[in-house]
mmCIF file of C-alpha atoms and ligand atoms in Angstrom:
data_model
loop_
_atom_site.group_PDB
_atom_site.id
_atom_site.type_symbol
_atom_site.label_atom_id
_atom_site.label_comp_id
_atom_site.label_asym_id
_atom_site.label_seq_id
_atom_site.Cartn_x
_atom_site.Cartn_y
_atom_site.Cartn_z
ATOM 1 C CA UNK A 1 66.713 69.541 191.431
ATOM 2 C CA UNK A 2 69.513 67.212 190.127
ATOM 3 C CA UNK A 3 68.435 64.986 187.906
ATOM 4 C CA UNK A 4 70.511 61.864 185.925
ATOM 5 C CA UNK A 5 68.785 60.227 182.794
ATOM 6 C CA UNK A 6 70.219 57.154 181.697
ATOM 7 C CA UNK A 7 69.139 55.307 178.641
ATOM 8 C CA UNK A 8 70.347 52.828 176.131
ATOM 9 C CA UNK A 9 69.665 53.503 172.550
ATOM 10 C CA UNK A 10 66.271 52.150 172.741
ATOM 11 C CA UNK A 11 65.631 54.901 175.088
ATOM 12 C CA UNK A 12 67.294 57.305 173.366
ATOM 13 C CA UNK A 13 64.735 59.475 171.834
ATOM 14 C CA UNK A 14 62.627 59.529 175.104
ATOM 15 C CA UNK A 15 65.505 60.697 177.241
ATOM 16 C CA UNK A 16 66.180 63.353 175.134
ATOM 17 C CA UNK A 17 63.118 64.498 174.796
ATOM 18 C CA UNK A 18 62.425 64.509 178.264
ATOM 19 C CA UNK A 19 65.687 66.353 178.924
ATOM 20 C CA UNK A 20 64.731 68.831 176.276
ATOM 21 C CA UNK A 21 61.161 69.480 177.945
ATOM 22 C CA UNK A 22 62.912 70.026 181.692
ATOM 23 C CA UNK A 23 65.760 72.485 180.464
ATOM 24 C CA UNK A 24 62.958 74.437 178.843
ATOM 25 C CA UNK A 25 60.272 74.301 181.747
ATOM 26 C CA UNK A 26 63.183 74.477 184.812
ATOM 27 C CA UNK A 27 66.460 76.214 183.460
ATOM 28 C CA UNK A 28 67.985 76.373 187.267
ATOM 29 C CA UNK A 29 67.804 72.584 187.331
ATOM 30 C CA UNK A 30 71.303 70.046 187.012
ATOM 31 C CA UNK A 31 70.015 67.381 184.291
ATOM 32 C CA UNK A 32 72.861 64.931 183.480
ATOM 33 C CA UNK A 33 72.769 62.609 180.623
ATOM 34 C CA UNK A 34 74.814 58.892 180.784
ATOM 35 C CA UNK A 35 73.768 56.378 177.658
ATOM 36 C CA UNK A 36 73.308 56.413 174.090
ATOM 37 C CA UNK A 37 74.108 59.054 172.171
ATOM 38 C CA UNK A 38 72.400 58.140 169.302
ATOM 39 C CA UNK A 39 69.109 56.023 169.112
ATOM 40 C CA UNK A 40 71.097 53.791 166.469
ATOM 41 C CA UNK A 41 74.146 53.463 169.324
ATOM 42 C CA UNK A 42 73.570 50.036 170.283
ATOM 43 C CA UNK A 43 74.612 49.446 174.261
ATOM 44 C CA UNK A 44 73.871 47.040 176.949
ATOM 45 C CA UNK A 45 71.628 48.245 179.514
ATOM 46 C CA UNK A 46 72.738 46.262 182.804
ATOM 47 C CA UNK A 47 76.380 47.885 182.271
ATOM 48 C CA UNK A 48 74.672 51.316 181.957
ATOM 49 C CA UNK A 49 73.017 51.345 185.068
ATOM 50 C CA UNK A 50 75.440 49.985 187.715
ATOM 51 C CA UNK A 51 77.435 53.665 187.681
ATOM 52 C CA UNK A 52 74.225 55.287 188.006
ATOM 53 C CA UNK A 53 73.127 53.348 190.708
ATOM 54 C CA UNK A 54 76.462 54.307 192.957
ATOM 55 C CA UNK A 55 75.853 57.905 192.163
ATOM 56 C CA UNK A 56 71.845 57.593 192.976
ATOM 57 C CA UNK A 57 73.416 56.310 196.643
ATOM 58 C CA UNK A 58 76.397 58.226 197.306
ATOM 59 C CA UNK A 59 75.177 61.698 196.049
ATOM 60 C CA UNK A 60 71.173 61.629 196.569
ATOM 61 C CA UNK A 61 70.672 62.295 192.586
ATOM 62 C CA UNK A 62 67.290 61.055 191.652
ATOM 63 C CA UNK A 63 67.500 58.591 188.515
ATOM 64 C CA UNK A 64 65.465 58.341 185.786
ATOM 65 C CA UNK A 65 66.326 54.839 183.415
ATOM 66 C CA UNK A 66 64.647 54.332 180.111
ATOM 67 C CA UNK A 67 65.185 50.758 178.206
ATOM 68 C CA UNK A 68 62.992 49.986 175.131
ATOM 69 C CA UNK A 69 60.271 48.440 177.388
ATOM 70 C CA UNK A 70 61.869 50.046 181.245
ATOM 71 C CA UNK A 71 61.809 46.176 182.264
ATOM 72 C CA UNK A 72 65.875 45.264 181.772
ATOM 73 C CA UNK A 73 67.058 48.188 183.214
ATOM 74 C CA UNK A 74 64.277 48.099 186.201
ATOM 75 C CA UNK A 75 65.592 44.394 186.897
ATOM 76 C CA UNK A 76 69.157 45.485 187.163
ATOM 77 C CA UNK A 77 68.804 48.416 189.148
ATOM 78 C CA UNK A 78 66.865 46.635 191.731
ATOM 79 C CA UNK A 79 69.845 44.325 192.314
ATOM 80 C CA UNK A 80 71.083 47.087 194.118
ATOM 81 C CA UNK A 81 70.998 47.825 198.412
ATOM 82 C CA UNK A 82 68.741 50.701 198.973
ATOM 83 C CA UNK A 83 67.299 51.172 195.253
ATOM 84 C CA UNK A 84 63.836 50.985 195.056
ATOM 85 C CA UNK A 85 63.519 51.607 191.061
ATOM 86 C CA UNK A 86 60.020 51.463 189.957
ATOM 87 C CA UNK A 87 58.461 51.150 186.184
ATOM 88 C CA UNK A 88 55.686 53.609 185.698
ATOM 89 C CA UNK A 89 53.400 53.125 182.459
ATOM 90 C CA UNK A 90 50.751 55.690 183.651
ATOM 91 C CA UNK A 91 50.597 58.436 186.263
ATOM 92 C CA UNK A 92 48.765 56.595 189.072
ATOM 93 C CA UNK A 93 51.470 53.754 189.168
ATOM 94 C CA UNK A 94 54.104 56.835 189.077
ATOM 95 C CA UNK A 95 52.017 58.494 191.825
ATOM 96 C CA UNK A 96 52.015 55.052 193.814
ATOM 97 C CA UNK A 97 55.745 54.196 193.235
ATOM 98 C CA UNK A 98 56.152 57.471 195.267
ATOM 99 C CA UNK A 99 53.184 57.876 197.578
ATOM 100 C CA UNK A 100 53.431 53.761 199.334
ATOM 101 C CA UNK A 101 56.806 52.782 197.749
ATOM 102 C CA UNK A 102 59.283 55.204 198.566
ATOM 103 C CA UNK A 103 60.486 54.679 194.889
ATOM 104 C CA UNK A 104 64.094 56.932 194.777
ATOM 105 C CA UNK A 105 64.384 55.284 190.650
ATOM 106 C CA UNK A 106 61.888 56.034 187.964
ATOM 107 C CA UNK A 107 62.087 53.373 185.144
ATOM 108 C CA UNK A 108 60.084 54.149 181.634
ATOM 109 C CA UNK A 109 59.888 52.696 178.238
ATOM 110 C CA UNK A 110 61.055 54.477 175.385
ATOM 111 C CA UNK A 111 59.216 52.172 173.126
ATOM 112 C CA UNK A 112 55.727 52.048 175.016
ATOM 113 C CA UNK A 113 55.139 55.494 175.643
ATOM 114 C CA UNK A 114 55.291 58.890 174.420
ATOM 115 C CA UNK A 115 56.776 61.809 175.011
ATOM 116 C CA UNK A 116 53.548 63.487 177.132
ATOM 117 C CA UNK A 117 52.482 60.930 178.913
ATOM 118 C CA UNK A 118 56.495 60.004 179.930
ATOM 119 C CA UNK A 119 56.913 63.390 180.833
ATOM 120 C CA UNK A 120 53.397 63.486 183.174
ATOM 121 C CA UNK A 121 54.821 60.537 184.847
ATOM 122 C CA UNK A 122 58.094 62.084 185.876
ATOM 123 C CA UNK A 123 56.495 65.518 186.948
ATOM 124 C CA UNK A 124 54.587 62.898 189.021
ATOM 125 C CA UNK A 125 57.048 61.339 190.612
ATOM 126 C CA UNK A 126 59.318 64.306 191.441
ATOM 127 C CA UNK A 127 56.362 65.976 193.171
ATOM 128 C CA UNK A 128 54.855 62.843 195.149
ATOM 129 C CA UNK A 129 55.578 62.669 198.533
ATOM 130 C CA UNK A 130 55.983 59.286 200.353
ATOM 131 C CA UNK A 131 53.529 58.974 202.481
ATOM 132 C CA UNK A 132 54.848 57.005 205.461
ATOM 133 C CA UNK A 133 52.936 55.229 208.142
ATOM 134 C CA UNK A 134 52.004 51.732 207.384
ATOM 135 C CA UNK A 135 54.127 51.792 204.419
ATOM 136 C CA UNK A 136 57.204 52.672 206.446
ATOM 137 C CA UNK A 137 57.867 49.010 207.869
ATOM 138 C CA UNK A 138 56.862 47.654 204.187
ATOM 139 C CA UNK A 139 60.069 49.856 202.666
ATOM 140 C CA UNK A 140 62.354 49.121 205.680
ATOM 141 C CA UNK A 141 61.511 44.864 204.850
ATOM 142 C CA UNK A 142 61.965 45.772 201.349
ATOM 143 C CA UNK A 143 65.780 47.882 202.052
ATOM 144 C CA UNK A 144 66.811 44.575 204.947
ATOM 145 C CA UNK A 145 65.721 41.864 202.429
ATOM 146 C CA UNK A 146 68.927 39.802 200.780
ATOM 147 C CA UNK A 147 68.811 36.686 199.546
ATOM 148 C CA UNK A 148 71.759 34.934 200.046
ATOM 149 C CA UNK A 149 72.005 31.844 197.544
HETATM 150 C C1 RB5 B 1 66.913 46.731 173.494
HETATM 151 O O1 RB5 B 1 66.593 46.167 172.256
HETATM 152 C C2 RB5 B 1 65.903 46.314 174.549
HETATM 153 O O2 RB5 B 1 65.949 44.945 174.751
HETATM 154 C C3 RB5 B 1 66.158 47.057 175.857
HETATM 155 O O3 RB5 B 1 66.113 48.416 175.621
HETATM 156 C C4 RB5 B 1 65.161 46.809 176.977
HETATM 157 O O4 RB5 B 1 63.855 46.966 176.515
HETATM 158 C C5 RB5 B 1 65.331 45.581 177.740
HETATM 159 O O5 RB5 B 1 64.606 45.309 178.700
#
């Protein structure tokens, strides 16, 4: 599994300890780290999360974003072709995301969740399988979609 966590400093203490519970639970697994490196380094979000973005579609990595509340970082990565980022506050919506969504961008908030429940979200979503049928033509409307104004 390669994974990329990418947080600003309001997600700072979340991402690591997320990071901190993977290298312990899966050693074998590629976790990269882009963001804050401190929880009092203060950084935009939107300019964090366009270079993740272009490595989540030329390289397949599966992103995980954390913002204080997951909703300005969710916002900008959906600006993106082919990103389908989706902000999980419990397991069912991370199960969802997955399961009718085809979600390839988990987005949490470092400020409205802890460190359990953030990390039962994300086993979630790795683990998920999308589920296809009628949700197929839903996700291929969602991926043609531009607005051009
Ligand atoms: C930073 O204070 C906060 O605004 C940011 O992390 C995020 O929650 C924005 O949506």
């Amino acid at each position: 599994m390669n994974l990329l966590f990418v947080s600003d400093h309001a997600g700072f203490l979340l991402r690591r300890a997320l990071v901190c519970a993977l290298l312990h639970a899966h050693p074998e697994w590629t976790l990269q780290e882009e963001g804050a490196t401190h929880a009092q380094d203060r950084c935009e979000y939107p300019m964090l999360v366009i270079p993740a973005m272009q490595a989540v579609r030329t390289k397949g990595i599966v992103a995980v974003l954390i913002c204080g509340s997951g909703l300005g970082m969710s916002m900008m990565a959906n600006r993106f072709q082919g990103i389908r980022a989706a902000l999980c506050h419990d397991v069912t919506t991370a199960r969802l995301a997955r399961a009718h969504n085809d979600a390839n961008i988990l987005v949490l908030g470092g400020r409205l969740m802890g460190d359990t429940l953030a990390l039962d979200c994300l086993n979630t979503f790795l683990s998920t399988p999308f589920e296809g049928g009628r949700h197929l033509a839903r996700i291929q409307a969602l991926d043609a979609y531009q607005d051009r104004k």
